[in-house]
mmCIF file of C-alpha atoms in Angstrom:
data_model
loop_
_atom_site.group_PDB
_atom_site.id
_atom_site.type_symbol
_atom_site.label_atom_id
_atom_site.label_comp_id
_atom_site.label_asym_id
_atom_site.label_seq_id
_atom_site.Cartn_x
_atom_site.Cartn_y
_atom_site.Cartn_z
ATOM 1 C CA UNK A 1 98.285 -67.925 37.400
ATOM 2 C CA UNK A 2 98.244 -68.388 33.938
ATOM 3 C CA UNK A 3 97.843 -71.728 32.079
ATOM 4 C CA UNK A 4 99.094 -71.759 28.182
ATOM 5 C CA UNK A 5 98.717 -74.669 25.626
ATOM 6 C CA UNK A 6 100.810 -74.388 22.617
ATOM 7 C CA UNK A 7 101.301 -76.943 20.163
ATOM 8 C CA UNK A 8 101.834 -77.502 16.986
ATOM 9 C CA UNK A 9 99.671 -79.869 14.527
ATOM 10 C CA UNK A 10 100.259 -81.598 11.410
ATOM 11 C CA UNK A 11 97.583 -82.589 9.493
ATOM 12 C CA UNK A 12 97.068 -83.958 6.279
ATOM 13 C CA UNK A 13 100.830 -83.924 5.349
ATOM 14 C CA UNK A 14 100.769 -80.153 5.844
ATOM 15 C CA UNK A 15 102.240 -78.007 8.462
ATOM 16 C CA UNK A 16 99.902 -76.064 10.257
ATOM 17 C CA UNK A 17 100.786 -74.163 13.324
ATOM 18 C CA UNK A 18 97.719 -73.781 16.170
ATOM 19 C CA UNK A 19 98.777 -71.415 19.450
ATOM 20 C CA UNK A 20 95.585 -72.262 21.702
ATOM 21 C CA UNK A 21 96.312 -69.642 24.523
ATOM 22 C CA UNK A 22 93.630 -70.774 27.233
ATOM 23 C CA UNK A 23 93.991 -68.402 29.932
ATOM 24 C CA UNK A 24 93.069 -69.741 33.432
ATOM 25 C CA UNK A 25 92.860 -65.970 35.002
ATOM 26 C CA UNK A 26 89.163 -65.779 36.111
ATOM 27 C CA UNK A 27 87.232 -68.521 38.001
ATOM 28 C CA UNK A 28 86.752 -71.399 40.337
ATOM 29 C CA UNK A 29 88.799 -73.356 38.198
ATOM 30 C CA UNK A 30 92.140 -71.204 38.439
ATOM 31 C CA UNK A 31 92.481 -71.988 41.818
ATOM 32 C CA UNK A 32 93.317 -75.723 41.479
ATOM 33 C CA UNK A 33 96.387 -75.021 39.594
ATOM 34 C CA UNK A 34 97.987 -73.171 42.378
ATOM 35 C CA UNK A 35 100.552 -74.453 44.600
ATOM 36 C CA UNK A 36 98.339 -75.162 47.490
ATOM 37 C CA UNK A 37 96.367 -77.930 45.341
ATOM 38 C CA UNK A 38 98.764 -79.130 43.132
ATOM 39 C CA UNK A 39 102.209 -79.656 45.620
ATOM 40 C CA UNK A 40 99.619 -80.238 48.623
ATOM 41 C CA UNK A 41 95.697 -80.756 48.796
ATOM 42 C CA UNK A 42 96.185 -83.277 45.348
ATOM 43 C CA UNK A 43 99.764 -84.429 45.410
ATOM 44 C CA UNK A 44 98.432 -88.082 47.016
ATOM 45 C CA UNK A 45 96.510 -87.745 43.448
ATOM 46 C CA UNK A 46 99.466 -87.344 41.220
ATOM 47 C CA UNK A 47 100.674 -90.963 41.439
ATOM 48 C CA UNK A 48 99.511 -91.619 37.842
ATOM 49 C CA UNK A 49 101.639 -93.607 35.887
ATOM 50 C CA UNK A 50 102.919 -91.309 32.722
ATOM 51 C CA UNK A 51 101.690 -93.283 29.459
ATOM 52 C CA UNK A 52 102.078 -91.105 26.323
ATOM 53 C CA UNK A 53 99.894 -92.074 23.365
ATOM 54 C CA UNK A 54 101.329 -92.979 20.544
ATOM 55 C CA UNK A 55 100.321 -90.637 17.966
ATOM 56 C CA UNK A 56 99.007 -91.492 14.330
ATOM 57 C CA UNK A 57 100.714 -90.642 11.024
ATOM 58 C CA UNK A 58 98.434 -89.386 8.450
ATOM 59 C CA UNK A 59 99.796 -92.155 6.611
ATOM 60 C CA UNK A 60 98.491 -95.305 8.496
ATOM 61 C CA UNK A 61 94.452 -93.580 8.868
ATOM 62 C CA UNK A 62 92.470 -96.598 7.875
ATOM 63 C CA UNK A 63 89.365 -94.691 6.713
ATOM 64 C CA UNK A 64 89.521 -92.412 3.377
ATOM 65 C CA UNK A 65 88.919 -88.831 3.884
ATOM 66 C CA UNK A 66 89.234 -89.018 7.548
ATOM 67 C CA UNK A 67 91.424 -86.774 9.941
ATOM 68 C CA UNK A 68 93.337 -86.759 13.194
ATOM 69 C CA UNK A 69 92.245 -85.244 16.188
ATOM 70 C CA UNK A 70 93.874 -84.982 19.350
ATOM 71 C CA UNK A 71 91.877 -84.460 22.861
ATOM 72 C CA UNK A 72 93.946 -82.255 25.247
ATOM 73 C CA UNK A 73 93.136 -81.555 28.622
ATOM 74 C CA UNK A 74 94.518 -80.191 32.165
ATOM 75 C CA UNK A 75 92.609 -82.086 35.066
ATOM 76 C CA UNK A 76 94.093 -81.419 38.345
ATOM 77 C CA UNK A 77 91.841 -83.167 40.909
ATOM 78 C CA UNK A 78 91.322 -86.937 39.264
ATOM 79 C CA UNK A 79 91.269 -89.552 42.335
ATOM 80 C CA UNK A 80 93.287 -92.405 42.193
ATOM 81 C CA UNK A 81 91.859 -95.402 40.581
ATOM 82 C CA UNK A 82 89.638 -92.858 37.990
ATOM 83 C CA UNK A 83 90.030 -92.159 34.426
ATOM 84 C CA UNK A 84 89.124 -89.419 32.566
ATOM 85 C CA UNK A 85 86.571 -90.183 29.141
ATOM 86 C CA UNK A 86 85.904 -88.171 25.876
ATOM 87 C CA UNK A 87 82.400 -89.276 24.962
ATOM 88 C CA UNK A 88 80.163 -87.641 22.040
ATOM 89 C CA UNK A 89 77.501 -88.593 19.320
ATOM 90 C CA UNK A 90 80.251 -90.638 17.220
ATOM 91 C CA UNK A 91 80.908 -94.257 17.434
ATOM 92 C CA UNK A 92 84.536 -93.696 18.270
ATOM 93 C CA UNK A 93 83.414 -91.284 21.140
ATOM 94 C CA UNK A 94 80.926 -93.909 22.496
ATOM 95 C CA UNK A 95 77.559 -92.574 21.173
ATOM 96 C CA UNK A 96 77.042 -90.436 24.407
ATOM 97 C CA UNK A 97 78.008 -94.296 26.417
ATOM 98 C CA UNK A 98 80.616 -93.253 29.329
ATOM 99 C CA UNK A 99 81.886 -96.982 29.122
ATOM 100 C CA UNK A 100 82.278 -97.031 25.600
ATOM 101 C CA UNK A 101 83.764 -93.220 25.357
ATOM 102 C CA UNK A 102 87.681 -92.760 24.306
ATOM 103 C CA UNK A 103 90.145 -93.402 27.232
ATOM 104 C CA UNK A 104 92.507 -90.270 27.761
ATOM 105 C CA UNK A 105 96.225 -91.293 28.832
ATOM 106 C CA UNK A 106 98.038 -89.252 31.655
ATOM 107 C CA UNK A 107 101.032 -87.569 30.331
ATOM 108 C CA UNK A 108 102.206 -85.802 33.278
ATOM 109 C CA UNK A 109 101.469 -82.212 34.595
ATOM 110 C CA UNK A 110 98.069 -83.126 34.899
ATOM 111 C CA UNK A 111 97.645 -82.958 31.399
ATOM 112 C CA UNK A 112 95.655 -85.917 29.776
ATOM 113 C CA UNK A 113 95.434 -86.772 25.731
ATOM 114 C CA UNK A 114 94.450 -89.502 23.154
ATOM 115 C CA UNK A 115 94.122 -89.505 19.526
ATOM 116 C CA UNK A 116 91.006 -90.217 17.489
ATOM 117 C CA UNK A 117 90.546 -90.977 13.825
ATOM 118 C CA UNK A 118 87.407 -89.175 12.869
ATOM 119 C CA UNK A 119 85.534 -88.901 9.571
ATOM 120 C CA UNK A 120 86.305 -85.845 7.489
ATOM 121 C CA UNK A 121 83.957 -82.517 8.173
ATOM 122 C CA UNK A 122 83.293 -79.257 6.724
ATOM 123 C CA UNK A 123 82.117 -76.196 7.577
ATOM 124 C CA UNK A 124 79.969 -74.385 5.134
ATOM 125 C CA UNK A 125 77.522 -71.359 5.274
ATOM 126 C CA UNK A 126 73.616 -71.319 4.314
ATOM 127 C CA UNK A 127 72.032 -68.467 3.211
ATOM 128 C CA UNK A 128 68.494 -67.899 1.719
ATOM 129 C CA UNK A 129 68.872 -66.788 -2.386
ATOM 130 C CA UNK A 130 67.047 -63.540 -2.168
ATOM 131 C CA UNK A 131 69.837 -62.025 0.694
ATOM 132 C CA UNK A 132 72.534 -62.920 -1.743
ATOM 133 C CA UNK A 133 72.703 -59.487 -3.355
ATOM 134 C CA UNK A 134 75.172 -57.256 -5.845
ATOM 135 C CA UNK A 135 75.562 -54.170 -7.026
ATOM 136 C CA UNK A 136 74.097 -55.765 -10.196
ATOM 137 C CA UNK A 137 70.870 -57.334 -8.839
ATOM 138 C CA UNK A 138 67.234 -55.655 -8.706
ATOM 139 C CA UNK A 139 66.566 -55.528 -5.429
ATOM 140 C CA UNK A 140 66.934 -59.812 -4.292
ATOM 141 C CA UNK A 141 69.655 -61.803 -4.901
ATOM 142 C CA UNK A 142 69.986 -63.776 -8.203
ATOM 143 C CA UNK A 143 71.191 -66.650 -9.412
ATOM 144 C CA UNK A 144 74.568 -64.639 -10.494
ATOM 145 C CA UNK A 145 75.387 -63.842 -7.660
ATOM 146 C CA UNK A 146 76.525 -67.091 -6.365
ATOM 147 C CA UNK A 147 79.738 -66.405 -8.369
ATOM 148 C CA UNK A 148 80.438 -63.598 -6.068
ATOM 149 C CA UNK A 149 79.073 -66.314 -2.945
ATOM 150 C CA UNK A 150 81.291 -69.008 -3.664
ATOM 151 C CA UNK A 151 84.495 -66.728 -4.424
ATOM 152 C CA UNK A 152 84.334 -65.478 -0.629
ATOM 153 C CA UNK A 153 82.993 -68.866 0.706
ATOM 154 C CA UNK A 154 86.399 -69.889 -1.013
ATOM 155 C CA UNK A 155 88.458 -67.164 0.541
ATOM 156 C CA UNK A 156 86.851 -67.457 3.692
ATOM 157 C CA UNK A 157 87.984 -71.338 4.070
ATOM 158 C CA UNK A 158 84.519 -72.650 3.623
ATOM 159 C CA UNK A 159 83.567 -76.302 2.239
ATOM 160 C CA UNK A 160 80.193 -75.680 1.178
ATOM 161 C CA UNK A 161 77.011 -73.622 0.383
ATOM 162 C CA UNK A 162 73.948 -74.246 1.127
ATOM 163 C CA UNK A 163 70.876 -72.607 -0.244
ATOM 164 C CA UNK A 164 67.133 -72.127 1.115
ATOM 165 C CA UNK A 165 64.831 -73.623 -1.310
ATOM 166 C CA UNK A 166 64.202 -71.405 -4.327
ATOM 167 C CA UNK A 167 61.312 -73.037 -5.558
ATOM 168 C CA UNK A 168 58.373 -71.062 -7.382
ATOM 169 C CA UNK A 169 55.926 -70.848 -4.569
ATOM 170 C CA UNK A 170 53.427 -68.334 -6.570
ATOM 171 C CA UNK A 171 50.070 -69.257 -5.376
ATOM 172 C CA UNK A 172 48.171 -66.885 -3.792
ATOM 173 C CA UNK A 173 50.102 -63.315 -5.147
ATOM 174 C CA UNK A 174 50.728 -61.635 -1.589
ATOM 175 C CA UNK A 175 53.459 -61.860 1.512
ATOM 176 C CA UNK A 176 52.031 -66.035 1.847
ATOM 177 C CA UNK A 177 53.783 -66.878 -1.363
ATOM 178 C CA UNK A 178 57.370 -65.962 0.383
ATOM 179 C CA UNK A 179 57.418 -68.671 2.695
ATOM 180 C CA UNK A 180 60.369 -71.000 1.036
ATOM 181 C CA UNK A 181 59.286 -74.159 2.520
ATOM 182 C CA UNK A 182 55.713 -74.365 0.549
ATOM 183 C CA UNK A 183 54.522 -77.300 -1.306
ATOM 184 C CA UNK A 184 53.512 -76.205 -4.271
ATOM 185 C CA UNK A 185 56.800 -76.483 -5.974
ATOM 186 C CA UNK A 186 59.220 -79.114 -5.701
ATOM 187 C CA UNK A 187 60.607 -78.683 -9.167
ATOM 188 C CA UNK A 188 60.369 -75.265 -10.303
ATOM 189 C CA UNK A 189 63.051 -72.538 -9.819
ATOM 190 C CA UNK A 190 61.582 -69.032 -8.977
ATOM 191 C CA UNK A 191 62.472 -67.091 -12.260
ATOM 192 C CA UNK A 192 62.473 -63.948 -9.452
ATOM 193 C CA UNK A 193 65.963 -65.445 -9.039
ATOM 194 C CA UNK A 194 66.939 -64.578 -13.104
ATOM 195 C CA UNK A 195 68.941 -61.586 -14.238
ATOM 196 C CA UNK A 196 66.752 -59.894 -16.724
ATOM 197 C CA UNK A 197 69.997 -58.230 -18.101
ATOM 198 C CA UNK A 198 71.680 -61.280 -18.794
ATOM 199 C CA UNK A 199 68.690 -63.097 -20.566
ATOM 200 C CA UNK A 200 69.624 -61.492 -24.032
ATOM 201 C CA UNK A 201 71.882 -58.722 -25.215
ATOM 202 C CA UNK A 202 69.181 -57.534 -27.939
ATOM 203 C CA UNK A 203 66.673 -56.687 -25.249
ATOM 204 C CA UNK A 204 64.663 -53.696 -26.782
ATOM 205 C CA UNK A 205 65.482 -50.239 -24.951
ATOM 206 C CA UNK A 206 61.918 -49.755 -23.319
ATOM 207 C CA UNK A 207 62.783 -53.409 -21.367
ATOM 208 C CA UNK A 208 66.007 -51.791 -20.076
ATOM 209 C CA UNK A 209 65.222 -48.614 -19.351
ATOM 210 C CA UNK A 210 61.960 -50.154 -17.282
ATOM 211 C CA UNK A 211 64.874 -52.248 -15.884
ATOM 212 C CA UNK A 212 66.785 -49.682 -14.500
ATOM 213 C CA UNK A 213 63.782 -48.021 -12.926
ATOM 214 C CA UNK A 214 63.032 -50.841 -11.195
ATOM 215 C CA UNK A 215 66.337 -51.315 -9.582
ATOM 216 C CA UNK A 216 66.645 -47.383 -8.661
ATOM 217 C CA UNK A 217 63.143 -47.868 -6.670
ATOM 218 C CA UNK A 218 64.147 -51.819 -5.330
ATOM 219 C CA UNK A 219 67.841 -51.392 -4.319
ATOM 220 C CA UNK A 220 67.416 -49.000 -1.041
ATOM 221 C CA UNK A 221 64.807 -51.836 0.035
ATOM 222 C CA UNK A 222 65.911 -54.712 2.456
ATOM 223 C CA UNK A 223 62.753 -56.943 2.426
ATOM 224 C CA UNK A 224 61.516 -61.303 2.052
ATOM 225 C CA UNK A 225 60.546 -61.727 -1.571
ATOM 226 C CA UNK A 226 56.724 -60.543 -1.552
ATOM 227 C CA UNK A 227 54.959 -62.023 -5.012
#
């Protein structure tokens, strides 16, 4: 037996259509949506009294920057008298507290729901700045290249970027130095990170051709900044 949730979701004052397709096929769980359980073992259980929630316009959120988000779930065997809890680390979930958790209302079917105004989140990727490469880098990702980041963070529906530290950690001139996290900059940015090429369009022809060298012998490499 198969179990399907579809709904649709408006958020924001935008249309957005989610299919959730939750497939009971597998599973200890299937069984208590067959017959047997449902018309038999639990009907005693299905006395609940059907209260929809009233669901929240975008309109009337009190909190700036905050969405809505609606808890949906199919639980079969709840005994009379019992109510079934969302709790979580957020003070409208209860902060992990089982009596101070959001109550879900029975809507029939076995189905239970409640809506929750919750503060705004993004997603976001983080990425150290030397894995960040181009086809125009030498060999470690630079600073120009987070052009090319944020344009597919961007396409890819991200909210943000995050970046391992890229301070100079120069210190003792072998693989220690690579280690992002050292002390010995908290202000400095690692000028491994600059595009030579882009410093100045009068660069002398030894510099480029030197350049170019470099990147021939540093592109096939996938290695940690060693300094």
């Amino acid at each position: 037996m198969l179990v399907f949730f579809k709904e649709l979701v408006f958020l924001n004052g935008c249309f957005f259509s989610f299919v959730i397709d939750a497939g009971l096929v597998t599973g200890a769980d299937a069984l208590l949506f067959r017959s047997a359980f449902k018309d038999v073992i639990f009907c005693k259980n299905s006395t609940f009294n059907i209260d929809r929630p009233e669901a929240i316009l975008h309109d009337e959120l009190v909190q700036q920057e905050s969405i809505l988000v609606r808890f949906k779930i199919c639980c079969p065997n709840v005994q009379e008298g019992t109510s079934v809890y969302v709790i979580g680390s957020s003070t409208k979930l209860g902060n992990w507290k089982v009596q101070d958790g959001l109550k879900l209302h029975y809507t029939g079917e076995y189905i239970w729901e409640a809506y929750c105004e919750m503060p705004w989140r993004g997603c976001g990727v983080a990425v150290p700045m030397f894995s960040v490469r181009s086809e125009d880098d030498i060999g470690v990702g630079e600073f120009l290249d987070l052009k090319l980041l944020v344009d597919w963070a961007v396409e890819s529906g991200f909210h943000l970027v995050q970046l391992l530290p890229i301070n100079d950690t120069s210190v003792h001139r072998m693989w220690w130095d690579s280690y992002p996290y050292s002390s010995l900059s908290v202000f400095a940015l690692h000028p491994l990170y600059l595009r030579l090429q882009a410093l100045s369009k009068n660069l002398p022809e030894d510099v480029k051709s030197e350049i170019r060298n470099a990147k021939e012998r540093l592109d096939g490499k996938v290695d940690s900044p060693i300094f």
